[in-house]
Coordinates of C-alpha atoms in Angstrom, one line a residue:
M1 CA -13.9 -39.0 -20.5
G2 CA -10.5 -38.7 -18.9
R3 CA -9.4 -38.6 -15.3
T4 CA -6.7 -36.2 -13.6
K5 CA -5.9 -34.4 -10.8
V6 CA -4.9 -30.8 -11.0
I7 CA -2.4 -28.8 -8.5
Q8 CA -1.5 -26.1 -7.3
H9 CA 1.3 -25.0 -5.3
S10 CA 1.3 -21.8 -5.5
F11 CA -0.5 -18.8 -5.4
A12 CA 2.1 -16.7 -6.2
G13 CA 0.8 -15.4 -9.4
G14 CA -2.2 -13.6 -7.4
I15 CA -4.7 -12.2 -9.0
L16 CA -5.1 -13.0 -13.5
S17 CA -6.8 -10.5 -15.4
P18 CA -9.6 -11.3 -17.0
T19 CA -8.3 -10.4 -20.4
A20 CA -5.5 -13.4 -19.7
Y21 CA -7.6 -16.1 -19.0
G22 CA -7.0 -18.0 -21.7
R23 CA -3.3 -17.8 -21.2
V24 CA -3.3 -21.4 -20.7
D25 CA 0.2 -21.8 -22.8
I26 CA 1.7 -19.6 -19.6
A27 CA 3.5 -20.9 -16.1
R28 CA 1.6 -18.0 -14.7
Y29 CA -1.6 -19.3 -14.9
F30 CA -1.3 -22.3 -13.3
N31 CA -0.5 -20.4 -9.2
S32 CA -2.4 -17.1 -10.3
V33 CA -6.2 -16.9 -8.6
K34 CA -9.4 -15.1 -10.9
D35 CA -9.6 -13.0 -7.6
A36 CA -7.9 -12.4 -4.1
L37 CA -9.8 -10.5 -1.8
N38 CA -8.7 -9.0 1.7
V39 CA -5.1 -12.5 1.1
T40 CA -1.9 -11.4 0.9
S41 CA 0.9 -13.7 -0.9
H42 CA 3.4 -15.4 1.1
P43 CA 6.4 -16.3 -0.9
H44 CA 6.8 -19.4 0.1
G45 CA 3.8 -19.7 -1.9
G46 CA 0.4 -19.8 0.4
M47 CA -2.3 -16.6 0.9
F48 CA -3.0 -15.5 4.2
K49 CA -5.7 -13.6 5.4
R50 CA -5.1 -10.4 6.0
N51 CA -5.1 -8.9 9.6
G52 CA -8.1 -6.2 10.9
T53 CA -6.7 -2.7 11.8
K54 CA -7.0 -1.1 15.6
F55 CA -9.1 2.0 16.2
I56 CA -7.5 4.8 16.8
D57 CA -8.9 7.6 16.9
T58 CA -11.3 10.4 14.8
V59 CA -9.8 12.6 12.4
S60 CA -10.9 14.1 8.8
D61 CA -10.1 13.7 5.6
G62 CA -6.4 14.2 4.2
V63 CA -2.9 12.6 4.1
L64 CA -1.1 10.5 6.3
I65 CA 2.9 11.1 7.0
K66 CA 5.3 9.3 8.5
F67 CA 8.0 11.6 11.0
S68 CA 11.1 8.8 11.8
F69 CA 13.4 10.3 14.1
N70 CA 14.9 6.5 14.8
I71 CA 13.1 3.4 15.3
S72 CA 12.3 4.1 19.0
Q73 CA 11.3 7.7 18.2
S74 CA 8.8 7.5 15.3
Y75 CA 5.4 9.5 15.1
I76 CA 2.1 9.5 12.2
L77 CA 1.2 12.7 11.2
V78 CA -2.2 13.3 10.2
F79 CA -2.7 16.5 7.7
Q80 CA -5.6 17.7 7.5
L81 CA -7.3 21.3 7.1
N82 CA -5.4 23.7 8.5
K83 CA -3.9 21.5 11.5
I84 CA -1.3 18.6 11.3
D85 CA -2.6 16.1 14.4
I86 CA 1.2 13.8 16.1
Y87 CA 1.3 10.3 17.0
F88 CA 3.2 8.4 19.0
E89 CA 2.9 5.3 19.7
D90 CA -1.0 5.6 18.6
T91 CA -1.4 8.5 21.2
K92 CA -2.1 11.8 20.1
V93 CA 0.6 13.9 21.6
A94 CA 0.7 17.4 19.4
T95 CA -2.0 19.4 17.6
V96 CA 0.5 21.6 14.3
T97 CA -1.6 24.6 13.1
T98 CA -1.4 24.7 9.2
T99 CA -3.4 27.2 6.1
Y100 CA -2.9 23.7 3.9
T101 CA -6.6 22.4 2.6
A102 CA -7.2 19.0 2.9
Q103 CA -6.7 18.5 -0.9
Q104 CA -3.4 20.4 -0.8
C105 CA -2.5 18.1 2.5
K106 CA -2.6 15.0 -0.5
E107 CA -0.9 17.6 -2.4
L108 CA 2.6 17.5 -0.5
G109 CA 6.3 17.0 -1.3
Y110 CA 8.2 16.5 1.7
T111 CA 11.5 14.3 2.5
Q112 CA 13.0 14.9 6.2
S113 CA 16.4 15.3 8.0
A114 CA 17.0 14.0 11.4
D115 CA 14.3 15.8 13.5
T116 CA 13.6 18.2 10.3
L117 CA 10.7 17.6 7.9
I118 CA 10.5 19.5 4.7
L119 CA 7.4 20.4 3.2
T120 CA 7.0 21.8 0.0
H121 CA 3.8 22.8 -2.1
K122 CA 2.9 25.2 -5.4
S123 CA 0.9 26.9 -3.7
H124 CA 2.4 28.0 -0.2
P125 CA 6.1 28.7 0.9
P126 CA 8.5 25.6 1.4
K127 CA 8.4 24.9 5.3
T128 CA 9.9 23.1 8.1
L129 CA 8.6 21.5 10.7
V130 CA 11.0 20.4 13.4
R131 CA 10.1 18.2 16.7
G132 CA 11.7 19.7 19.9
A133 CA 12.8 18.4 22.9
T134 CA 9.6 16.5 23.8
H135 CA 7.3 14.6 22.0
A136 CA 4.7 17.3 22.2
L137 CA 6.6 19.9 21.2
W138 CA 6.6 21.0 17.6
T139 CA 7.3 24.0 15.7
L140 CA 6.1 24.6 11.7
S141 CA 7.4 27.8 9.9
N142 CA 8.7 28.9 7.0
I143 CA 12.1 27.9 5.6
T144 CA 13.9 31.6 5.6
F145 CA 16.3 30.8 2.1
T146 CA 19.7 32.5 1.3
N147 CA 19.9 33.8 -2.7
V148 CA 16.7 32.0 -3.9
P149 CA 18.0 31.4 -7.9
T150 CA 16.7 34.1 -9.9
Y151 CA 15.2 34.1 -13.6
D152 CA 14.5 37.1 -16.2
F153 CA 11.0 36.5 -16.6
G154 CA 10.2 39.4 -19.2
N155 CA 10.7 42.1 -16.8
G156 CA 14.5 41.9 -15.3
A157 CA 15.4 39.4 -13.0
E158 CA 13.6 38.4 -10.1
P159 CA 14.0 35.3 -7.3
V160 CA 12.8 32.2 -9.2
W161 CA 10.0 31.1 -6.4
S162 CA 7.9 33.5 -4.6
A163 CA 4.3 34.7 -4.0
T164 CA 4.2 35.5 -7.6
R165 CA 5.9 33.0 -9.2
G166 CA 4.6 30.6 -7.6
Y167 CA 6.6 27.7 -5.7
P168 CA 8.4 24.6 -5.4
A169 CA 6.1 20.9 -5.8
V170 CA 8.8 18.1 -4.6
C171 CA 11.9 18.1 -2.8
T172 CA 14.2 15.4 -1.5
F173 CA 17.7 15.7 -0.4
Y174 CA 20.5 13.9 -2.4
E175 CA 24.9 14.2 -1.9
A176 CA 24.5 16.6 0.9
R177 CA 22.0 19.3 -0.8
L178 CA 18.3 19.6 -0.1
W179 CA 17.1 20.0 -4.1
L180 CA 13.8 21.9 -5.3
A181 CA 11.7 20.8 -8.0
G182 CA 8.8 21.8 -9.7
T183 CA 8.0 25.0 -9.3
T184 CA 4.4 26.9 -11.3
Q185 CA 6.5 28.9 -13.7
R186 CA 10.0 27.3 -14.0
P187 CA 8.3 23.3 -13.9
Q188 CA 10.5 21.5 -15.4
S189 CA 13.9 23.4 -13.3
V190 CA 16.0 21.6 -10.7
F191 CA 17.5 23.3 -7.5
G192 CA 20.1 22.3 -5.6
S193 CA 21.1 23.9 -2.9
V194 CA 25.0 24.7 -1.7
T195 CA 26.4 21.3 -0.5
N196 CA 25.8 21.1 3.2
D197 CA 23.8 24.6 3.7
F198 CA 20.2 23.1 2.8
Y199 CA 18.6 26.9 2.4
N200 CA 22.0 28.5 0.4
F201 CA 21.3 27.9 -3.4
D202 CA 24.0 30.6 -3.8
L203 CA 24.6 30.0 -7.8
G204 CA 28.0 32.0 -7.2
T205 CA 31.0 30.9 -10.0
S206 CA 30.0 27.3 -10.2
L207 CA 32.0 26.1 -8.3
A208 CA 32.0 22.6 -7.2
D209 CA 30.6 22.8 -4.1
E210 CA 27.8 25.7 -5.0
A211 CA 24.3 25.9 -6.1
I212 CA 22.5 24.1 -9.0
F213 CA 20.4 25.5 -11.6
D214 CA 19.2 22.8 -13.9
T215 CA 16.4 22.4 -16.6
L216 CA 15.6 19.8 -18.3
D217 CA 15.9 19.7 -22.2
T218 CA 12.9 18.5 -23.6
D219 CA 10.9 18.8 -26.6
Q220 CA 7.3 19.7 -24.2
I221 CA 7.2 21.4 -20.8
N222 CA 5.6 18.6 -18.8
P223 CA 6.0 19.9 -15.0
I224 CA 8.5 17.4 -13.1
V225 CA 6.0 15.7 -10.3
N226 CA 8.6 13.8 -7.9
I227 CA 12.3 13.8 -7.4
F228 CA 13.5 10.5 -6.3
P229 CA 17.0 10.0 -4.4
G230 CA 17.4 6.8 -6.2
R231 CA 21.0 4.5 -7.3
Q232 CA 20.9 8.2 -9.2
L233 CA 18.8 11.3 -8.4
Q234 CA 15.6 11.0 -10.5
V235 CA 12.8 13.0 -11.3
F236 CA 10.0 12.2 -13.1
T237 CA 7.5 14.5 -14.9
E238 CA 4.0 14.1 -16.2
G239 CA 6.3 13.3 -19.5
G240 CA 8.6 10.8 -19.0
E241 CA 11.9 9.8 -16.6
F242 CA 15.3 11.1 -16.0
S243 CA 17.8 10.6 -14.3
N244 CA 21.0 12.7 -13.2
T245 CA 24.1 10.6 -14.1
E246 CA 27.1 12.2 -12.8
K247 CA 28.8 10.8 -9.0
P248 CA 29.2 13.8 -7.8
I249 CA 26.5 16.1 -8.9
T250 CA 28.2 20.1 -9.2
P251 CA 27.1 23.1 -10.6
E252 CA 29.5 22.1 -13.9
K253 CA 29.5 18.8 -13.7
S254 CA 25.4 17.6 -14.4
S255 CA 23.5 15.8 -16.9
W256 CA 20.1 14.8 -17.3
T257 CA 19.4 12.1 -19.4
R258 CA 15.9 11.5 -21.0
H259 CA 14.8 7.5 -20.4
T260 CA 11.6 6.8 -21.2
N261 CA 9.1 8.5 -21.6
Y262 CA 5.6 6.6 -19.4
G263 CA 5.2 10.0 -17.7
S264 CA 5.0 9.9 -13.9
S265 CA 0.9 10.5 -11.1
E266 CA 1.3 13.4 -9.7
L267 CA -0.1 11.8 -6.3
I268 CA 2.0 9.1 -5.6
K269 CA 4.7 9.2 -4.3
P270 CA 8.0 6.8 -5.4
E271 CA 9.7 4.0 -3.4
I272 CA 12.4 2.1 -3.6
I273 CA 12.7 -1.7 -3.4
D274 CA 15.4 -4.1 -4.4
G275 CA 16.8 -2.2 -6.8
A276 CA 13.8 -0.3 -8.6
T277 CA 12.1 2.4 -8.3
L278 CA 8.4 2.1 -8.2
Y279 CA 6.4 5.0 -9.6
M280 CA 2.5 5.2 -10.5
D281 CA 2.9 5.9 -14.6
R282 CA 0.3 9.1 -15.8
T283 CA -3.0 6.6 -16.8
G284 CA -3.0 5.7 -13.1
R285 CA -3.3 1.6 -14.3
N286 CA 0.5 0.4 -14.4
L287 CA 3.1 0.6 -11.3
R288 CA 6.4 0.4 -13.3
E289 CA 10.0 0.0 -12.3
F290 CA 12.6 2.4 -13.1
I291 CA 15.4 0.0 -13.3
Y292 CA 18.6 -0.9 -14.7
S293 CA 18.8 -2.0 -17.5
F294 CA 22.4 -3.6 -18.4
S295 CA 21.3 -5.3 -21.5
E296 CA 20.2 -1.3 -22.8
D297 CA 22.8 0.1 -20.8
S298 CA 19.6 2.8 -19.3
F299 CA 17.1 2.3 -16.9
V300 CA 14.0 1.7 -18.1
S301 CA 10.4 1.0 -17.2
Q302 CA 8.7 -2.6 -16.7
S303 CA 5.6 -2.4 -15.4
A304 CA 5.3 -4.8 -12.8
S305 CA 0.9 -5.1 -13.2
T306 CA 1.0 -6.4 -16.8
L307 CA -1.6 -9.3 -15.8
A308 CA -3.3 -7.0 -13.2
Y309 CA -4.6 -4.1 -14.4
D310 CA -8.1 -4.0 -13.7
I311 CA -7.0 -3.9 -9.4
I312 CA -5.6 -0.5 -10.1
N313 CA -7.3 2.9 -10.3
N314 CA -5.7 5.5 -10.2
P315 CA -4.3 5.8 -6.9
V316 CA -4.1 8.4 -5.0
D317 CA -2.0 7.3 -1.9
M318 CA 1.3 4.5 -1.5
T319 CA 3.4 2.6 0.6
L320 CA 5.8 0.2 1.3
L321 CA 5.6 -2.1 4.0
R322 CA 9.4 -4.2 4.3
G323 CA 9.6 -7.7 4.9
T324 CA 10.8 -8.0 8.9
S325 CA 12.3 -11.6 10.3
I326 CA 8.8 -12.0 11.1
D327 CA 7.1 -11.7 7.1
I328 CA 9.6 -12.2 4.9
S329 CA 6.8 -10.6 2.4
N330 CA 7.9 -6.2 0.8
L331 CA 4.0 -5.3 0.4
I332 CA 2.9 -2.0 -2.1
F333 CA 0.0 -0.8 -0.4
L334 CA -1.8 1.2 -3.3
V335 CA -4.9 3.2 -2.3
N336 CA -7.4 3.4 -5.3
S337 CA -9.5 6.9 -5.6
D338 CA -12.5 3.9 -5.4
G339 CA -11.8 3.3 -1.6
T340 CA -10.6 -0.1 -2.2
M341 CA -6.8 -1.2 -2.3
A342 CA -4.7 -3.1 -5.0
V343 CA -1.5 -4.8 -2.7
F344 CA 1.6 -5.7 -4.4
N345 CA 4.0 -8.6 -2.9
T346 CA 7.7 -8.8 -4.5
L347 CA 10.2 -10.6 -4.0
R348 CA 12.5 -9.8 -6.4
T349 CA 15.1 -13.1 -5.5
E350 CA 11.9 -15.5 -5.4
E351 CA 11.2 -14.2 -8.4
V352 CA 7.5 -13.0 -6.5
A353 CA 5.4 -10.7 -8.2
S354 CA 1.9 -10.6 -7.0
W355 CA -0.9 -9.2 -6.8
T356 CA -4.3 -8.8 -4.2
R357 CA -7.0 -6.9 -3.2
F358 CA -8.3 -5.2 0.2
N359 CA -11.3 -3.6 1.1
T360 CA -13.2 -2.5 4.3
N361 CA -16.9 -1.9 5.4
G362 CA -15.9 1.6 4.5
Q363 CA -12.9 3.8 1.9
F364 CA -9.4 3.7 2.2
I365 CA -8.5 7.3 2.0
S366 CA -4.7 7.0 3.1
I367 CA -2.0 5.2 4.1
E368 CA 1.9 5.1 5.9
A369 CA 4.2 2.2 7.1
L370 CA 6.2 3.4 9.9
Y371 CA 8.6 0.4 10.1
D372 CA 7.1 -2.8 10.6
D373 CA 3.7 -0.9 11.5
L374 CA 0.9 0.3 9.0
Y375 CA -1.3 3.3 9.5
M376 CA -4.3 3.7 7.3
L377 CA -6.7 6.6 7.7
V378 CA -10.0 5.2 6.9
K379 CA -13.9 7.0 5.8
R380 CA -16.7 5.1 7.3
G381 CA -20.7 6.9 6.9
T382 CA -18.9 10.5 7.2
A383 CA -16.6 9.9 9.6
Y384 CA -13.1 9.8 9.1
Y385 CA -11.0 7.0 11.7
L386 CA -7.1 7.5 12.1
E387 CA -6.9 2.8 12.0
K388 CA -3.0 0.4 12.3
M389 CA -2.8 -3.7 11.1
V390 CA -2.6 -5.5 13.6
D391 CA -1.4 -9.1 13.5
G392 CA -3.5 -12.0 14.9
V393 CA -6.9 -9.8 14.5
Y394 CA -9.1 -10.3 12.0
L395 CA -11.8 -7.3 12.9
D396 CA -12.0 -4.2 10.9
S397 CA -11.9 -0.6 13.5
Y398 CA -11.7 -3.1 16.2
K399 CA -11.7 -2.2 20.5
K400 CA -9.9 -4.4 22.7
Y401 CA -11.8 -5.2 25.9
T402 CA -11.8 -7.4 29.4
S403 CA -15.1 -7.9 29.8
T404 CA -16.6 -8.7 33.6
T405 CA -20.1 -7.2 32.0
T406 CA -21.6 -8.4 28.8
T407 CA -22.5 -4.6 28.3
I408 CA -19.9 -2.8 26.2
T409 CA -19.4 0.5 25.6
G410 CA -17.2 2.7 24.0
L411 CA -18.3 1.7 20.1
E412 CA -19.6 5.2 19.2
H413 CA -17.1 5.1 16.2
L414 CA -19.5 1.9 15.4
E415 CA -23.0 3.3 15.4
G416 CA -25.6 1.5 13.8
Y417 CA -23.5 -0.8 12.4
E418 CA -23.4 -4.8 12.7
V419 CA -19.9 -5.8 14.5
Q420 CA -19.0 -9.4 14.9
V421 CA -17.3 -10.3 18.2
F422 CA -14.3 -12.3 19.0
A423 CA -14.2 -13.9 23.1
D424 CA -11.8 -15.7 24.6
G425 CA -11.0 -17.5 21.0
A426 CA -14.7 -18.0 20.4
V427 CA -17.4 -16.4 17.8
L428 CA -20.0 -14.8 19.3
E429 CA -23.1 -13.9 17.8
N430 CA -23.5 -10.3 15.5
R431 CA -24.8 -7.5 17.2
T432 CA -25.6 -4.3 16.1
V433 CA -24.3 -1.3 18.2
S434 CA -26.6 1.1 19.7
N435 CA -25.7 4.5 21.6
G436 CA -22.3 3.2 21.2
Q437 CA -22.9 -0.1 23.0
I438 CA -23.5 -3.7 22.8
T439 CA -25.2 -6.8 25.1
I440 CA -23.2 -10.1 24.7
E441 CA -24.3 -13.4 26.0
R442 CA -20.9 -13.6 28.2
T443 CA -17.8 -12.3 29.4
A444 CA -14.4 -12.6 28.6
D445 CA -10.7 -12.1 30.0
E446 CA -10.2 -10.9 26.0
L447 CA -13.0 -9.7 24.0
Y448 CA -12.7 -8.0 20.8
V449 CA -15.3 -6.1 19.1
G450 CA -15.1 -4.2 15.2
L451 CA -16.5 -4.7 11.6
G452 CA -16.5 -8.0 9.9
Y453 CA -15.2 -8.5 6.6
N454 CA -15.0 -11.9 3.3
T455 CA -12.1 -13.1 2.8
V456 CA -11.8 -15.0 -0.9
I457 CA -9.8 -16.7 -2.9
D458 CA -11.6 -17.9 -6.5
M459 CA -9.9 -20.2 -8.3
L460 CA -9.2 -20.4 -12.1
P461 CA -11.5 -22.4 -14.2
L462 CA -9.1 -25.9 -14.3
S463 CA -7.1 -26.5 -17.0
P464 CA -6.3 -30.3 -17.0
N465 CA -3.7 -31.8 -19.2
L466 CA -4.7 -35.1 -20.7
G467 CA -1.8 -35.2 -22.9
G468 CA -3.2 -34.2 -25.7
G469 CA -3.2 -30.3 -24.5
S470 CA -5.0 -28.2 -21.6
S471 CA -8.3 -29.0 -21.8
V472 CA -9.8 -25.5 -20.0
N473 CA -12.6 -25.5 -22.6
K474 CA -14.2 -28.7 -21.8
Q475 CA -17.4 -29.9 -20.0
K476 CA -15.8 -31.1 -16.3
R477 CA -16.3 -32.1 -13.0
V478 CA -14.0 -31.7 -9.7
I479 CA -14.9 -34.6 -7.9
K480 CA -12.7 -33.9 -4.7
T481 CA -11.0 -31.3 -3.9
T482 CA -7.7 -31.4 -1.3
I483 CA -6.7 -28.2 0.2
R484 CA -4.3 -27.8 2.1
V485 CA -4.2 -24.6 6.0
Y486 CA -2.0 -24.1 8.1
N487 CA -2.8 -22.3 11.8
T488 CA -6.8 -22.0 9.7
L489 CA -10.8 -21.7 11.4
G490 CA -13.9 -20.9 9.0
L491 CA -13.0 -22.3 6.1
K492 CA -15.9 -22.1 3.4
V493 CA -15.5 -23.9 -0.5
N494 CA -18.1 -22.6 -2.9
G495 CA -20.1 -21.3 0.2
E496 CA -20.6 -24.7 2.2
V497 CA -18.9 -24.2 5.6
I498 CA -16.4 -27.1 6.2
P499 CA -16.5 -28.6 9.6
D500 CA -13.5 -27.6 12.3
R501 CA -14.7 -29.9 14.8
Y502 CA -15.8 -33.7 14.2
F503 CA -18.3 -35.5 16.6
G504 CA -16.3 -38.5 18.0
E505 CA -13.8 -37.0 17.8
D506 CA -13.0 -33.3 19.2
V507 CA -14.4 -32.3 22.4
L508 CA -17.5 -30.4 21.8
D509 CA -17.6 -28.5 24.8
T510 CA -14.3 -26.2 24.2
V511 CA -13.3 -23.6 21.6
S512 CA -12.0 -24.9 17.6
Q513 CA -8.4 -24.2 18.2
P514 CA -6.7 -23.8 14.3
F515 CA -6.2 -26.6 12.0
T516 CA -3.5 -27.2 10.1
G517 CA -3.4 -30.1 7.6
I518 CA -5.6 -31.1 4.9
K519 CA -9.1 -30.3 4.3
E520 CA -11.3 -32.7 1.9
V521 CA -14.3 -31.4 -0.1
W522 CA -16.6 -33.3 -2.3
H523 CA -18.7 -31.6 -5.3
L524 CA -21.2 -32.0 -7.8
G525 CA -21.7 -30.6 -11.4
Y526 CA -20.6 -30.2 -14.7
D527 CA -19.1 -27.0 -16.4
R528 CA -16.5 -25.9 -19.0
L529 CA -15.1 -23.3 -17.1
L530 CA -14.9 -24.5 -13.9
G531 CA -13.5 -23.4 -11.0
F532 CA -14.3 -23.6 -6.9
T533 CA -13.9 -20.4 -4.0
M534 CA -12.2 -21.2 -0.7
S535 CA -13.8 -17.9 1.8
N536 CA -14.0 -17.3 5.3
D537 CA -16.6 -14.5 7.0
T538 CA -15.8 -14.8 10.3
P539 CA -12.9 -13.0 12.8
T540 CA -10.5 -16.2 12.8
P541 CA -7.2 -16.3 10.3
F542 CA -7.7 -18.7 6.9
K543 CA -4.4 -19.5 5.4
I544 CA -4.0 -21.5 2.4
L545 CA -1.2 -23.3 1.2
M546 CA -2.3 -25.4 -1.7
A547 CA -5.6 -26.9 -3.5
E548 CA -5.3 -30.7 -5.3
S549 CA -8.5 -31.0 -7.6
E550 CA -9.6 -34.2 -9.0
V551 CA -11.4 -34.1 -12.0
N552 CA -13.3 -35.6 -14.7
T553 CA -13.1 -34.4 -18.3
K554 CA -15.5 -35.5 -21.2

């Protein structure tokens, strides 16, 4: 029998897939966890509870798209059946009528230049959404193109995109040209406008500034599903990943190279971070980094989710929240088709590559980052809500009140739900919303009412090394666990509440304050695959920095 300590200094490895539990031979095992629910990994090594979401408005099924003229004039657009609701500073300022179905909204290609958003869909003429002189003035119209390229489909030359032949599915701006691609009957063709004349596609005599009409030369006809302005102009098809190697691209010098053959998801728009273009491959299980490799002298597509593939499930939306001065994490959010969310924390310079997962009382439908803010379209019951993640509040779909009465109204969007109440720093009793209201036990200067969510960090089986190699499969008992926390309230270990205050040490009739320091927990019982779980189910902060276990091994 031997006794030793197992110390987990960092959780930067994130979730490790069950099929990798035997990999006690790799360093990743010792900074990973079995599960990480409703937390994000911090680049410094800890795991922090995710923020809650503020209720903004009731909407319908659709997709979120950002519109950013500058940092002070930014909007969230909610594309829904036959309309776009436009929000500025969390207030609806305009509604624009469209002819898109809810599903077509999710399939839109889009790109922005100044006050104009270009919209493409294979079943609709390309359109512009133009912001006017006020927040409330927006105009949606079909683009009037000059010199649409022609092609002989068998009955003489005709426009390459039209109501008959279909329209471009994707778009982007690159090197002062508007690029369109993925038409219904020319699915592998790419069209570049005249330089600085975005709606003119005059091929002319192939002068350097004239339009471009290219077709990818491949052995299969795999439609283009994304076009992206990375370090080079990049094209993603259902069967491979390409880039244009010319600088600048001109009609005479336009060369497309196929680098990898994984294929790309149609619904997920790529994002660029740390020099890599992140895209979802066609399996719907792998997020890949399309990045130039000097050793290969080519772009490669490295999987960023090999050891956590089981938390990614056919994503339908993705966004990037870049690191800020407050939080240096770069977070990729993937909305899964089952309504959960996979979250990737990446910071290449610190070798951080960590996956965690989110859920909510409902289903995540769409997500969009707007500078430092994160917006979500969430389905709860049969209703759809626009919500916004807010720092330091740990309730979903919440509303904030200053309460001079114990009757809290205006909760119609949570009718029938059991809600949690956080009042002046204290957790009150749960209540069930009836007729849009609840009654609480006292008034409060600052009151939050919303849906609670569980936070869980489930540790991997402990693998103490007693000098003869790993003991992960031996019978063992955790004698004591020491957990370092930061600004934390409501910690549970293996379901047991760890006291936030102690008789004789704390004033018992005051609100508990978040604790920073060490919590110790004593355990009983032997097991082979022994780990432990840290959790929180109250609307309070929860930040775990490290864990140390004293282990007895038979």
